[in-house]
Short mmCIF file of C-alpha atoms in Angstrom, two decimals:
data_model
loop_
_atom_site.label_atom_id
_atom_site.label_comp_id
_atom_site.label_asym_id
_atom_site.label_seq_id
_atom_site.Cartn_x
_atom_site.Cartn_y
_atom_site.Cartn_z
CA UNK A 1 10.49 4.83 -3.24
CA UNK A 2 6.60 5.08 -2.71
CA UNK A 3 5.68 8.04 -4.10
CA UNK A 4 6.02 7.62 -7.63
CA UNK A 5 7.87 8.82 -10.88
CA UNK A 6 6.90 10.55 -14.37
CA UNK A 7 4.02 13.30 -14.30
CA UNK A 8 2.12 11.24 -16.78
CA UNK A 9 1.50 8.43 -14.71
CA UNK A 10 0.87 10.96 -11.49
CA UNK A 11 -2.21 12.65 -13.23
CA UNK A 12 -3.36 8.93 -13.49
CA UNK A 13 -3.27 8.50 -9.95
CA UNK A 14 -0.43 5.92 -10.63
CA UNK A 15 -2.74 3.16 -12.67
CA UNK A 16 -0.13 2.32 -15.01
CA UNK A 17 1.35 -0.80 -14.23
CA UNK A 18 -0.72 -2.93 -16.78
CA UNK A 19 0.11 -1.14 -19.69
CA UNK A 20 3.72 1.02 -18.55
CA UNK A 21 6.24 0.57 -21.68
CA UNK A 22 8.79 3.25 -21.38
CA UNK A 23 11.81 4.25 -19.76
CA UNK A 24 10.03 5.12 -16.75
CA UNK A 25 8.38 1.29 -16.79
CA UNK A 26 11.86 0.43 -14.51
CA UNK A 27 9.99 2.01 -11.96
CA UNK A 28 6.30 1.07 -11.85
CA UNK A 29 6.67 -2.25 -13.58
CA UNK A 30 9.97 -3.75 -15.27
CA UNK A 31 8.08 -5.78 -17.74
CA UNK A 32 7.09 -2.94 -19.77
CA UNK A 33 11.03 -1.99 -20.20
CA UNK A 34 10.61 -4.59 -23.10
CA UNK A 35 8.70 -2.20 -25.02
CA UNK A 36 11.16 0.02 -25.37
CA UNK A 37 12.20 0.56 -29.47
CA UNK A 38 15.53 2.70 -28.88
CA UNK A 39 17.24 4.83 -26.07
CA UNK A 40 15.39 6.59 -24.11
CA UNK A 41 15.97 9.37 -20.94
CA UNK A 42 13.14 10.92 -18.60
CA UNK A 43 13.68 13.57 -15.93
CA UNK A 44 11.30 14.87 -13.37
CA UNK A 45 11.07 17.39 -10.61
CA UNK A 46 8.68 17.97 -7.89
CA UNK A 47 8.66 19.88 -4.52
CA UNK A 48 6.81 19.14 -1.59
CA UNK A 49 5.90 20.49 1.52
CA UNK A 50 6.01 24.43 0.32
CA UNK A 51 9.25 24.10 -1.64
CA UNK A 52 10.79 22.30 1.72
CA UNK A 53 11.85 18.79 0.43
CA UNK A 54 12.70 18.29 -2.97
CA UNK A 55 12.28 15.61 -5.10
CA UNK A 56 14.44 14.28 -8.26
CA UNK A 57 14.46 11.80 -10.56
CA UNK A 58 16.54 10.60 -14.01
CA UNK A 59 15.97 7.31 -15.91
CA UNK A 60 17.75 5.53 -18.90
CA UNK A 61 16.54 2.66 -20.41
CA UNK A 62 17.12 1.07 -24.17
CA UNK A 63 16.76 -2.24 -25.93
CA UNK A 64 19.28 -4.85 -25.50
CA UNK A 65 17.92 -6.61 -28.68
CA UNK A 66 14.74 -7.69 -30.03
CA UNK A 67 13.67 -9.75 -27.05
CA UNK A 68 15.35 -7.91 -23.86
CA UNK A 69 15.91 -4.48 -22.95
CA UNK A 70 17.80 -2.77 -19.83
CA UNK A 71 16.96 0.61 -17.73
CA UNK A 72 18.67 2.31 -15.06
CA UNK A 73 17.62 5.07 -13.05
CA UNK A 74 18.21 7.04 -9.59
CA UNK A 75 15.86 8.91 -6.81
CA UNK A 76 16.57 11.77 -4.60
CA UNK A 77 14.72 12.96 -2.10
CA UNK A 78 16.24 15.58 0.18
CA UNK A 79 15.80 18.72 2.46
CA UNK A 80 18.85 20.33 2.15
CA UNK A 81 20.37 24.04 3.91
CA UNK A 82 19.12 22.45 7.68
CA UNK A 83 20.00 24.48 10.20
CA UNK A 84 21.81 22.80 13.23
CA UNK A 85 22.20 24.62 15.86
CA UNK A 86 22.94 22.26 18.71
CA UNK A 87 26.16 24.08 19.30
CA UNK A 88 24.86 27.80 18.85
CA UNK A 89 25.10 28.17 22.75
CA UNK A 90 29.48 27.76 23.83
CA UNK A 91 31.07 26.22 27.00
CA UNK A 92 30.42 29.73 28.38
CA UNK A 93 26.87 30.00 28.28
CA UNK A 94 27.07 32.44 25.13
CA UNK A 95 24.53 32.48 22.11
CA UNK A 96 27.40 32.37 19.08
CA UNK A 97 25.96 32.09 15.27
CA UNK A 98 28.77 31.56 13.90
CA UNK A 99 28.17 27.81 15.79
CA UNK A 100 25.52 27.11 13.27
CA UNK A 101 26.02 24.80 10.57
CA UNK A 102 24.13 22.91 8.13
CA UNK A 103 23.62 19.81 6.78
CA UNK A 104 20.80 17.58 4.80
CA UNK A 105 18.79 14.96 5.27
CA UNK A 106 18.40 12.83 2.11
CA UNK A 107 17.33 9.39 0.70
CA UNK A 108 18.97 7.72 -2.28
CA UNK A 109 17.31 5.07 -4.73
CA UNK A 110 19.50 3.44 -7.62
CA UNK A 111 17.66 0.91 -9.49
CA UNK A 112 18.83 -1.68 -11.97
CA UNK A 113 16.23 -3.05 -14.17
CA UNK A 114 15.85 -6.08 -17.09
CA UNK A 115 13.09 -6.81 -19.06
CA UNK A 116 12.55 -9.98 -21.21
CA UNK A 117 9.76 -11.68 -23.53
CA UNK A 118 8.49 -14.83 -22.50
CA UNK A 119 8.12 -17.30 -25.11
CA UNK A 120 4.18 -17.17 -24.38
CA UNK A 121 2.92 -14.52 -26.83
CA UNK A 122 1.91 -11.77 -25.17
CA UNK A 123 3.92 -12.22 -21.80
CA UNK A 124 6.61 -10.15 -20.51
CA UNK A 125 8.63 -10.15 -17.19
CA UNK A 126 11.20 -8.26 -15.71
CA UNK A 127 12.79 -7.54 -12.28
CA UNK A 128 14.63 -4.28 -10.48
CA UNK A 129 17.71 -4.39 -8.38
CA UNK A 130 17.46 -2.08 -5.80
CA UNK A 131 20.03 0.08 -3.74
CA UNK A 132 19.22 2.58 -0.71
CA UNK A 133 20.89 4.73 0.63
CA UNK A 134 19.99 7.11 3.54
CA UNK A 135 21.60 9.95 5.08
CA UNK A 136 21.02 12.59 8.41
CA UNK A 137 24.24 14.76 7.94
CA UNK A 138 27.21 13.53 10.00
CA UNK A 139 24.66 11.86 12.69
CA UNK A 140 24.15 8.58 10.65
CA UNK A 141 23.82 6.87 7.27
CA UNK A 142 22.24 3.58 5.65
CA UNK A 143 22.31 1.52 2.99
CA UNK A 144 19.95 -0.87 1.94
CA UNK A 145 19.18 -3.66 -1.04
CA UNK A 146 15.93 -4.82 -2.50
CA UNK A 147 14.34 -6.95 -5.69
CA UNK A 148 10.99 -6.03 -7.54
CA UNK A 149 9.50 -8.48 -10.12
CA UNK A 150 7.30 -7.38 -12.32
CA UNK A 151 4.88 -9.35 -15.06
CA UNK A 152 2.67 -8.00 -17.97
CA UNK A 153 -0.12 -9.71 -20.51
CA UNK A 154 -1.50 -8.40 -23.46
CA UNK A 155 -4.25 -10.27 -24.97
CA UNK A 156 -5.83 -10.21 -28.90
CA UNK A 157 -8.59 -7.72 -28.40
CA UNK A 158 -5.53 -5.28 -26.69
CA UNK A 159 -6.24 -5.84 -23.19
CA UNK A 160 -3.41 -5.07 -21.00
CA UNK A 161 -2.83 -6.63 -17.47
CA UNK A 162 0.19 -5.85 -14.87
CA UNK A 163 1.17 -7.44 -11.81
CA UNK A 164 4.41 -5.68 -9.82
CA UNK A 165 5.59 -7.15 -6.73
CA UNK A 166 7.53 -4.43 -4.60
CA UNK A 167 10.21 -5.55 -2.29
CA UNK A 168 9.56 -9.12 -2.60
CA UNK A 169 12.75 -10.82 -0.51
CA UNK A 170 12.44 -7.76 2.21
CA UNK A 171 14.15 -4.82 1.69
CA UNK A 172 16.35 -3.64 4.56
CA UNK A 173 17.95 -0.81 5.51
CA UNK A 174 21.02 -0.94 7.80
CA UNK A 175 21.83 2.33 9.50
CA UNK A 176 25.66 3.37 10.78
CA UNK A 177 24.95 5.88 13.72
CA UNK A 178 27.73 8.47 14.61
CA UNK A 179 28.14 7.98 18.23
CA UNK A 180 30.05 10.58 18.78
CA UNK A 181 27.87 13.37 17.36
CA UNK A 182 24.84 11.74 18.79
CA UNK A 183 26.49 12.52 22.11
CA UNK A 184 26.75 15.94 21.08
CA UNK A 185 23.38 16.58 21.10
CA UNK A 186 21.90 14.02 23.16
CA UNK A 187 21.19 15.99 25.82
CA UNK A 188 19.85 19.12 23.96
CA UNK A 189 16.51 18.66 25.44
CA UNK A 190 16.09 17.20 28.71
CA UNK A 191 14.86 13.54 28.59
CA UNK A 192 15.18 13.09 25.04
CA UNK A 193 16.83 11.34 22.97
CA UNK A 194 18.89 9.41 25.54
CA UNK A 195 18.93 6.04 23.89
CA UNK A 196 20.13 5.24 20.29
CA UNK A 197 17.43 4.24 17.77
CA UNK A 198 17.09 1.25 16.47
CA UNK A 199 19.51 0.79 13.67
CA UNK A 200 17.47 -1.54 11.04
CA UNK A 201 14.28 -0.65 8.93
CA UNK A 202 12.75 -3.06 7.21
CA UNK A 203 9.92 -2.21 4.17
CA UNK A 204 7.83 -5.65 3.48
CA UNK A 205 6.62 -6.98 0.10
CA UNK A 206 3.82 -5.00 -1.99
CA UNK A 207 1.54 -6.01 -4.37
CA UNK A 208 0.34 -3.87 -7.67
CA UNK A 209 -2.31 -5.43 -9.92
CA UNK A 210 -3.46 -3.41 -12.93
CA UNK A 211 -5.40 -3.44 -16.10
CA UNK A 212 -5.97 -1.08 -19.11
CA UNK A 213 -7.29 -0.79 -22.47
CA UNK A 214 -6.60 2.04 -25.00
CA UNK A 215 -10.22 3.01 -27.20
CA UNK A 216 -9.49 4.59 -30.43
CA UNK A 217 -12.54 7.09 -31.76
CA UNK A 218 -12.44 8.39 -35.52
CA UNK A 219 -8.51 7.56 -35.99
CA UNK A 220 -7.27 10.81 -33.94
CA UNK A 221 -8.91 10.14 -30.90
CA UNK A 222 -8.46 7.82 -27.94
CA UNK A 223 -9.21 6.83 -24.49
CA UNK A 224 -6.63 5.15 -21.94
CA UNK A 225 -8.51 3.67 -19.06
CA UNK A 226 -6.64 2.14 -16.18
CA UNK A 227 -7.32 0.47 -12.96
CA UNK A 228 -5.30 -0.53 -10.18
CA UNK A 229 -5.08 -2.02 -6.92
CA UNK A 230 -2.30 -1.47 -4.87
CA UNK A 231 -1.75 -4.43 -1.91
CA UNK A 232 -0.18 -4.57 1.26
CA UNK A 233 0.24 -7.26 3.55
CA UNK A 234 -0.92 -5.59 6.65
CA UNK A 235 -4.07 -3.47 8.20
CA UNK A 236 -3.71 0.18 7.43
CA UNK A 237 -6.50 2.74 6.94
CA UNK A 238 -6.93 1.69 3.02
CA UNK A 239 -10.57 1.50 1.92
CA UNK A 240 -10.24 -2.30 2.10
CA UNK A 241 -8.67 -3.30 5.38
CA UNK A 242 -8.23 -6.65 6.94
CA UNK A 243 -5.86 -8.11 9.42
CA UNK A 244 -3.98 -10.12 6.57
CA UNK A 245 -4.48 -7.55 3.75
CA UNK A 246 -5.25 -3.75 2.39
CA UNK A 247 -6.07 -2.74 -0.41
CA UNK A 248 -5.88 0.65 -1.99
CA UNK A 249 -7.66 0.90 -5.84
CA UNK A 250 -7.40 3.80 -8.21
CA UNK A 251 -8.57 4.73 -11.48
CA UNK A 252 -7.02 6.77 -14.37
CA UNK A 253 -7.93 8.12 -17.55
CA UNK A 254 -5.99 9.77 -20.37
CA UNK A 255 -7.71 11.40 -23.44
CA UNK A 256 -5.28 12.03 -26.46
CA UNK A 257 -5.50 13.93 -29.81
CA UNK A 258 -3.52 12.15 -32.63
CA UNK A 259 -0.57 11.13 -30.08
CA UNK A 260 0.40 15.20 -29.67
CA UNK A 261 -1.67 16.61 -27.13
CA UNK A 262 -2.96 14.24 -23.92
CA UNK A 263 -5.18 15.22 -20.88
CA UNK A 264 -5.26 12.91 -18.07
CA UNK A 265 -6.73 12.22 -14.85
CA UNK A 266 -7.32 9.71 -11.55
CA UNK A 267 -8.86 9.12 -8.75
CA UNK A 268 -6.78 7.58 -5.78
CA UNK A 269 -5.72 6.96 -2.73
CA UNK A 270 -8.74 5.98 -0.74
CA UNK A 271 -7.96 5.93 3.00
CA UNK A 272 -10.41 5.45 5.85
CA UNK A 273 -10.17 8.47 8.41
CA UNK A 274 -11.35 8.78 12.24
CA UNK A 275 -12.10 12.41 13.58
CA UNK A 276 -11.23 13.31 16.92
CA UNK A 277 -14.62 13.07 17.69
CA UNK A 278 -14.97 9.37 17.10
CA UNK A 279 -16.68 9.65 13.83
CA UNK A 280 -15.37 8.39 10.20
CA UNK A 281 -14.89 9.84 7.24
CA UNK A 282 -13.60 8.73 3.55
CA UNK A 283 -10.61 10.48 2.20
CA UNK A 284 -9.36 10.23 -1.72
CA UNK A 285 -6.80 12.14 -3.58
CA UNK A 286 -7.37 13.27 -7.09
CA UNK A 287 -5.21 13.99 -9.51
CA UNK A 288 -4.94 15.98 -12.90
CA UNK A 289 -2.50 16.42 -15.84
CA UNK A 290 -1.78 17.91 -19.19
CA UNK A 291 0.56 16.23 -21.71
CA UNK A 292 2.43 17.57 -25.22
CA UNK A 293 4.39 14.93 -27.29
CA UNK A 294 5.67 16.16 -30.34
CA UNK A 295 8.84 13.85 -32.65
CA UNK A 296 10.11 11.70 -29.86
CA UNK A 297 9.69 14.54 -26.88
CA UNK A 298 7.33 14.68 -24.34
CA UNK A 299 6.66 17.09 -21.88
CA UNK A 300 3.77 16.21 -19.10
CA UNK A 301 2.83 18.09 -16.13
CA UNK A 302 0.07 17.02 -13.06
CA UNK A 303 -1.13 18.27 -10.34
CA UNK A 304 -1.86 16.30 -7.17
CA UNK A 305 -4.36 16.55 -4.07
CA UNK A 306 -6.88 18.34 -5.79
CA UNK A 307 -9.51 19.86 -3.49
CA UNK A 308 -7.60 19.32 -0.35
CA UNK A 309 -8.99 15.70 -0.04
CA UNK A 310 -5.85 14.61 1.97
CA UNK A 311 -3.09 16.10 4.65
CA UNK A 312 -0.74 16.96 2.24
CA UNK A 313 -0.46 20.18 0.40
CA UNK A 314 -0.69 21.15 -3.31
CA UNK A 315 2.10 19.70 -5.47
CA UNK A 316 2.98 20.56 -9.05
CA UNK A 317 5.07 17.96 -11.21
CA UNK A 318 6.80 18.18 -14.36
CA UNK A 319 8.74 15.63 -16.17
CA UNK A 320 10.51 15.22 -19.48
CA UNK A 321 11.20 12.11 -21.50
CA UNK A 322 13.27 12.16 -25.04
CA UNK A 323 13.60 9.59 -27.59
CA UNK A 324 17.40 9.85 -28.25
CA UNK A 325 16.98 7.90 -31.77
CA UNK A 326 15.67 11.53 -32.93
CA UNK A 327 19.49 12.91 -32.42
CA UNK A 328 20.46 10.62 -35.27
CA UNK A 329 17.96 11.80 -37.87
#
């Protein structure tokens, strides 16, 4: 649920959340749902880790009326085809591969979101219903339930400003292990795995603050520039680390041509590293992207970890979103 939807927002390095107002808003900030004029569906593929893992996503949102609106939308993120091959060897001692089986290992999001005008101009809120689930073939499942709330501003001179809190009563995840085929496999390597893990995982609040403005240049040209920083409530290796908070900022820019064409790009990411050696090192990711929008259709595409700044490897994104109002033309 942390790595992010729609390929637009990914060549932006995922500073959206002050001025988000699609379909795909249910996701990085409810309040923008608002925005919405009609139906709307988005769809997006990625895969990661050399084609490994693969990563899905399909969103719905439309207006409930003038001052509300209502999105839905699901994440999968799965290796499927694993081998298992704790049985490949019989009672007998015998190598048999016709033991092997396989199964997946996949994680489910399903959220529910509603957006609503506040009666201060300019002020929207909304908030996400989230649902978990979590599954490791026969050997064990989860489910879990979370809430995000989300706010947005936009001021007279077209400022926009975002705040999205992530997970904000705890979200937790309560797993069902099968005892019985954990005892299959148990003692598949000596030493290992001879206690059951712990069967609750808990993901704390988040904080997302973000703020944009759109430039227009000679009517058919513009400039989006966003900034975000993304909080958490605990010391990790962001650029801004304390015992109470991190923070992580990025930056993202999209150039358009007379809405049709866009090309974006952001900066983000920024995580402290320590060699083996003792010594430390900044690491960023950045992230490009090409856009094509043409009567209610748009088709974007990004590419992330440019220059090998961080761990993981090269990942190319593509995502669709439709207008469905253009069906009734």
């Amino acid at each position: 649920m942390n790595i992010g939807v729609d390929a637009a927002a990914l060549g932006m390095s995922n500073a959206v959340t002050g001025h988000t107002a699609d379909v795909n808003s249910g996701y990085w900030n409810p309040a923008g749902l608002v925005n919405v004029e009609d139906k709307q569906l988005a769809l997006m593929h990625a895969s990661y880790f050399a084609n490994i893992a693969q990563y899905d996503y399909a969103a719905f949102a439309m207006p409930i009326d003038n001052q509300s609106a209502f999105g839905i939308s699901i994440i999968r993120f799965g290796v499927d085809d694993i081998l298992n091959t704790t049985q490949l060897i019989d009672s007998e001692g015998n190598i048999d591969y016709n033991r092997i089986s396989l199964f997946s290992a996949a994680d489910y999001g399903v959220t529910i979101s509603y957006s609503r005008k506040l009666p201060l101009d300019g002020f929207n809120w909304g908030v996400n219903a989230k649902v978990i689930r979590r599954t490791i073939g026969e050997f064990a499942n989860s489910w879990g339930f979370g809430f995000d709330l989300g706010f947005q501003y936009e001021s007279k001179n077209e400022w926009k400003i975002g705040l999205m809190l992530r997970d904000i009563t705890t979200t937790y995840n309560v797993w069902q292990i099968d005892e019985e085929a954990y005892n299959t496999i148990k003692d598949a390597v000596p030493g290992e795995n001879q206690e059951l893990p712990e069967t609750t995982e808990i993901t704390l609040p988040k904080a997302q603050f973000g703020v944009s403005k759109k430039f227009i240049f000679h009517y058919d040209y513009s400039l989006l520039a966003a900034a975000n920083l993304n909080i958490q409530f605990a010391q990790t290796n962001d650029i801004i680390s304390t015992e109470a908070v991190s923070i992580d900022p990025a930056v993202g820019f999209e150039f358009g041509y007379i809405d049709l064409a866009f090309l974006r790009a952001g900066v983000g990411n920024f995580q402290n590293l320590k060699d083996i050696d003792g010594k430390s090192s900044l690491s960023f990711q950045p992230n490009i992207g090409l856009g094509f929008k043409y009567k209610g259709i748009e088709v974007d595409y990004a590419l992330t970890d440019i220059g090998d700044q961080s761990a993981a490897l090269y990942s190319n994104i593509f995502s669709l979103k439709v207008d469905l109002g253009i069906f009734r033309r």
